[in-house]
Amino acid sequence: MSDAATVPTHCPYCALQCGMSLRPTGAPELPAEVVERTDFPVNRGALCGKGRTAPSVLSSRVRLTEPLVRCPDTGVLEPASWEEALAAVADGLRRTRADHGPDAVGVFGGGGLTNEKAYTLGKFARLVLGTSQIDYNGRFCMSSAAAAHQRAFGLDRGLPFPLEDIPRTGCVILVGSNLAETMPPALRYLTELKENGGRLIVVDPRRTRTAEQADLHLAPRPGTDLALALGMLHLVVAEGRVDEAFVEERTDGWAEARAGAMSHWPEQVERITGVSVPQLREAVAMFCDAENAMVLTARGPEQQSKGTDTVGAWINLCLATGRAGRPLSGYGCLTGQGNGQGGREHGQKADQLPGYRKLDDPAARAHVAGVWGVSPESLPGPGRSAYELLDALGGDVRALLLMGSNPVVSAPRAAHVEERLRSLDFLAVADVVLSETAELADVVLPVTQWAEETGTMTNLEGRVLLRRRALTPPGGVRSDLEVLHALAGLLGWEKGFPTDPEEVFEELRRASAGGPADYAGISYRRIEEERGVFWPCPDEEHAGTPRLFLDRFATADGRARFVPVVHRAAAEETDADYPVVLTTGRVVSQYQSGAQTRRVEELNAAAPGPFVELHPRLAERLGVAEGEALAVVSRRGRAVAPARITASIRPDTVFMPFHWYGEGRANTLVNPALDPVSRMPEFKVCAVRLERVAAAGLGA
Ligand SMILES: Nc1nc2c(c(=O)[nH]1)N[C@H]1C(S)=C(S)[C@@H](COP(=O)(O)OP(=O)(O)OC[C@H]3O[C@@H](n4cnc5c(=O)[nH]c(N)nc54)[C@H](O)[C@@H]3O)O[C@H]1N2
Ligand SMILES: Nc1nc2c(c(=O)[nH]1)N[C@H]1C(S)=C(S)[C@@H](COP(=O)(O)OP(=O)(O)OC[C@H]3O[C@@H](n4cnc5c(=O)[nH]c(N)nc54)[C@H](O)[C@@H]3O)O[C@H]1N2
Ligand code: SF4
Ligand SMILES: [Mo]
């Protein structure tokens, strides 16, 4: 429990947003200690190692405490005053705009930014810079699930129900989520499900710590989840398990979706996926025998060049069996970043205005322009998606302001992205540490962190949370809101960019009012009193909406839409030159690009570097031993990391975590093929070959 000297807050990292309390210590090397906080229902006091050690990144030892400006003579980043640094940024952005037009200036944001920052960044891009070229790292995260949600239900909120519903359903199919490592405290919900007699099916090409918990583990070849879901739907139809009444009353488009599924015979699905027909049947029986059931997806099926259709196929399975829009049943996406949900609602996305409004909708433009006090015509149109924006750097986008992402490590085809970033006329990065991307910048702005500033976050359940400032930041740093306020001022916008988060939130409430993600009834006071408020919450009397779609879906006519989908291959298939599938993901002790967690001693000790996970049969064929350096080569490049041999992975697949820079950078290899709807890159499937480094060296 918290006492007077502690401040209740939430973890800086993932979308679970675990509750914790902080006790300030006054010591610059470790300014706060984590104290258990049990009153927040999502985690009830439990934290993973990243959360427990989060204050280490507040340390003056690892963080940035003064602005840096690249010296024109030496080419080195040198300490500078805030006035110099901000003037250099304003100058860089202004000059590019004058020489090449407003769309030559790009903005790249992040799903870890608070709602207030994401909102302000989007407003800054559209008003101050007048650019359409803004997107963010959430495009790399849950954008396929978001697009599928929109298509089927007319609204995208990751989970349409609170996590507390999971233990009370009858069966959960968890597709491509390694929850035990990516959201450890949430594993409790699956354990409780099983204690209550519910069944758990995990779909993952690896037998992960999460898959070990399952009653049934299906291990498809990466990139084949779409066929798997279609095969299950085929059996649902063949075995007469369609909920005809639900389909009739609450959905449209079943005939076409049914036809799509019927063309995928179980035997054919077995050939594509490697999942046997008896296993498919068992999964269908578990799912359909339960009175209520859920399908939850994460990055496994979503980060594919057909991620939107893949999620659509899982949603079709839910709709056909009546497992949507009813209590304790439904489809949900486990969003990833701290504010992965809120960060996609308030305007840092290329096609979007606050409140999850569409930038190309005249009514939406008029509403938001009204709140901003500008004419709707002055708002630019939709811009490029994240990878397309990064790919355009140095071409028609010549200056970039980046806040809350480290794409040099985390973007697909990373060597190319790094080269594009280097080719910019001007790069400004706001960060808390000197990330690999910040190292390339012309100006680095050191900003405050979670514990040092106030702001709201929307967790994976759609629950809006408040993190109150718990510590005084070091003198040399400023908040992202202060940075945007100052830059706006230097670029001629004296008003409209307040530095007080609550003032920003009050404006966000008005901007979102009447939109799909309606925050109008949410206030800081209510969030604190109610331990979070679920959107939509259109007015102060409204209780918020923990459970969506129970009476109607969010489409114009209230009916859900089946989407007709058929299987298609990954953008890059294996062949004689590149015979093995590479998939990528996470380990429990590192977070994302590692910019923060690689600076924490305890986490580095637990996960010191990259590795290539491969099956003993594949290792034997190559003659590679445990720990031996192994080169992984794709059409994009080559990465080297030690072999980690384990029977828990398919023999035709290797896995690399993506948290590191240098020769073990997984994203050097990844294929930037994009999903046509969500523009999500294919992080989870590409073709590679493996070479023993010693052997390759000798042979060359
Ligand atoms: N420790 C840690 N936790 C995190 C993060 C972190 O970086 N580190 N990041 C946070 C963020 S932003 C996110 S998005 C979430 C991500 O959370 P998860 O989605 O759970 O994480 P991943 O490890 O990317 O992928 C999950 C699983 O997908 C499997 N997979 C690979 N290819 C396929 C495929 O083709 N089909 C299927 N079905 N599965 C496949 C992988 O083997 C892996 O076990 O985690 C959040 N939590
Ligand atoms: N191969 C492969 N690549 C992947 C994935 C994968 O599964 N496989 N997953 C993708 C996914 S799901 C994601 S979400 C991306 C994430 O990848 P990134 O976008 O690189 O995410 P982070 O490493 O969290 O980067 C956040 C940066 O912002 C800084 N930061 C933190 N808080 C703040 C703040 O409040 N203000 C500012 N200005 N800076 C802040 C951090 O120090 C860090 O440098 O990676 C993607 N890349
Ligand atoms: S599970 Fe996520 S929110 Fe919870 S402590 Fe770990 S990183 Fe933080
Ligand atoms: Mo993510």
mmCIF file with all atom_site columns, N, CA and C in Angstrom, residues 43 54 60 78 80 102 104 169 197 230 267 290 307 592:
data_model
loop_
_atom_site.group_PDB
_atom_site.id
_atom_site.type_symbol
_atom_site.label_atom_id
_atom_site.label_alt_id
_atom_site.label_comp_id
_atom_site.label_asym_id
_atom_site.label_entity_id
_atom_site.label_seq_id
_atom_site.pdbx_PDB_ins_code
_atom_site.Cartn_x
_atom_site.Cartn_y
_atom_site.Cartn_z
_atom_site.occupancy
_atom_site.B_iso_or_equiv
_atom_site.pdbx_formal_charge
_atom_site.auth_seq_id
_atom_site.auth_comp_id
_atom_site.auth_asym_id
_atom_site.auth_atom_id
_atom_site.pdbx_PDB_model_num
ATOM 1  N N  . ASN A 1 43  ? -3.105  -5.228  -12.271 1.00 0.00 ? 43  ASN A N  1
ATOM 2  C CA . ASN A 1 43  ? -1.947  -6.036  -11.854 1.00 0.00 ? 43  ASN A CA 1
ATOM 3  C C  . ASN A 1 43  ? -1.942  -6.360  -10.369 1.00 0.00 ? 43  ASN A C  1
ATOM 4  N N  . ALA A 1 54  ? 12.380  0.159   -13.266 1.00 0.00 ? 54  ALA A N  1
ATOM 5  C CA . ALA A 1 54  ? 12.183  1.348   -14.110 1.00 0.00 ? 54  ALA A CA 1
ATOM 6  C C  . ALA A 1 54  ? 12.876  2.613   -13.572 1.00 0.00 ? 54  ALA A C  1
ATOM 7  N N  . SER A 1 60  ? 20.747  9.958   -13.206 1.00 0.00 ? 60  SER A N  1
ATOM 8  C CA . SER A 1 60  ? 21.585  10.932  -13.930 1.00 0.00 ? 60  SER A CA 1
ATOM 9  C C  . SER A 1 60  ? 22.737  10.236  -14.653 1.00 0.00 ? 60  SER A C  1
ATOM 10 N N  . GLU A 1 78  ? 27.661  18.383  -29.329 1.00 0.00 ? 78  GLU A N  1
ATOM 11 C CA . GLU A 1 78  ? 28.247  19.108  -28.195 1.00 0.00 ? 78  GLU A CA 1
ATOM 12 C C  . GLU A 1 78  ? 27.138  19.689  -27.318 1.00 0.00 ? 78  GLU A C  1
ATOM 13 N N  . ALA A 1 80  ? 24.808  22.201  -25.413 1.00 0.00 ? 80  ALA A N  1
ATOM 14 C CA . ALA A 1 80  ? 24.394  23.547  -25.803 1.00 0.00 ? 80  ALA A CA 1
ATOM 15 C C  . ALA A 1 80  ? 23.328  24.022  -24.832 1.00 0.00 ? 80  ALA A C  1
ATOM 16 N N  . PRO A 1 102 ? 5.973   22.741  -47.097 1.00 0.00 ? 102 PRO A N  1
ATOM 17 C CA . PRO A 1 102 ? 5.652   22.173  -45.785 1.00 0.00 ? 102 PRO A CA 1
ATOM 18 C C  . PRO A 1 102 ? 5.782   20.646  -45.724 1.00 0.00 ? 102 PRO A C  1
ATOM 19 N N  . ALA A 1 104 ? 7.952   18.840  -46.893 1.00 0.00 ? 104 ALA A N  1
ATOM 20 C CA . ALA A 1 104 ? 9.343   18.402  -46.798 1.00 0.00 ? 104 ALA A CA 1
ATOM 21 C C  . ALA A 1 104 ? 9.763   18.233  -45.337 1.00 0.00 ? 104 ALA A C  1
ATOM 22 N N  . THR A 1 169 ? -14.540 -16.590 -19.047 1.00 0.00 ? 169 THR A N  1
ATOM 23 C CA . THR A 1 169 ? -15.034 -17.167 -20.292 1.00 0.00 ? 169 THR A CA 1
ATOM 24 C C  . THR A 1 169 ? -14.711 -18.670 -20.290 1.00 0.00 ? 169 THR A C  1
ATOM 25 N N  . GLY A 1 197 ? -11.793 -23.893 -14.954 1.00 0.00 ? 197 GLY A N  1
ATOM 26 C CA . GLY A 1 197 ? -12.242 -24.951 -15.870 1.00 0.00 ? 197 GLY A CA 1
ATOM 27 C C  . GLY A 1 197 ? -12.223 -24.541 -17.339 1.00 0.00 ? 197 GLY A C  1
ATOM 28 N N  . LEU A 1 230 ? -9.020  -19.843 -41.372 1.00 0.00 ? 230 LEU A N  1
ATOM 29 C CA . LEU A 1 230 ? -9.982  -20.258 -42.401 1.00 0.00 ? 230 LEU A CA 1
ATOM 30 C C  . LEU A 1 230 ? -10.286 -21.758 -42.280 1.00 0.00 ? 230 LEU A C  1
ATOM 31 N N  . GLU A 1 267 ? -7.298  -30.432 -45.049 1.00 0.00 ? 267 GLU A N  1
ATOM 32 C CA . GLU A 1 267 ? -6.060  -31.112 -45.482 1.00 0.00 ? 267 GLU A CA 1
ATOM 33 C C  . GLU A 1 267 ? -5.107  -30.108 -46.143 1.00 0.00 ? 267 GLU A C  1
ATOM 34 N N  . ALA A 1 290 ? -17.359 -24.617 -25.607 1.00 0.00 ? 290 ALA A N  1
ATOM 35 C CA . ALA A 1 290 ? -17.476 -23.670 -24.493 1.00 0.00 ? 290 ALA A CA 1
ATOM 36 C C  . ALA A 1 290 ? -18.690 -22.767 -24.706 1.00 0.00 ? 290 ALA A C  1
ATOM 37 N N  . GLY A 1 307 ? -1.656  -8.936  -42.390 1.00 0.00 ? 307 GLY A N  1
ATOM 38 C CA . GLY A 1 307 ? -2.112  -8.891  -41.000 1.00 0.00 ? 307 GLY A CA 1
ATOM 39 C C  . GLY A 1 307 ? -3.576  -8.501  -40.857 1.00 0.00 ? 307 GLY A C  1
ATOM 40 N N  . GLN A 1 592 ? 11.496  -3.289  -26.343 1.00 0.00 ? 592 GLN A N  1
ATOM 41 C CA . GLN A 1 592 ? 11.551  -2.644  -27.651 1.00 0.00 ? 592 GLN A CA 1
ATOM 42 C C  . GLN A 1 592 ? 12.976  -2.469  -28.162 1.00 0.00 ? 592 GLN A C  1
#
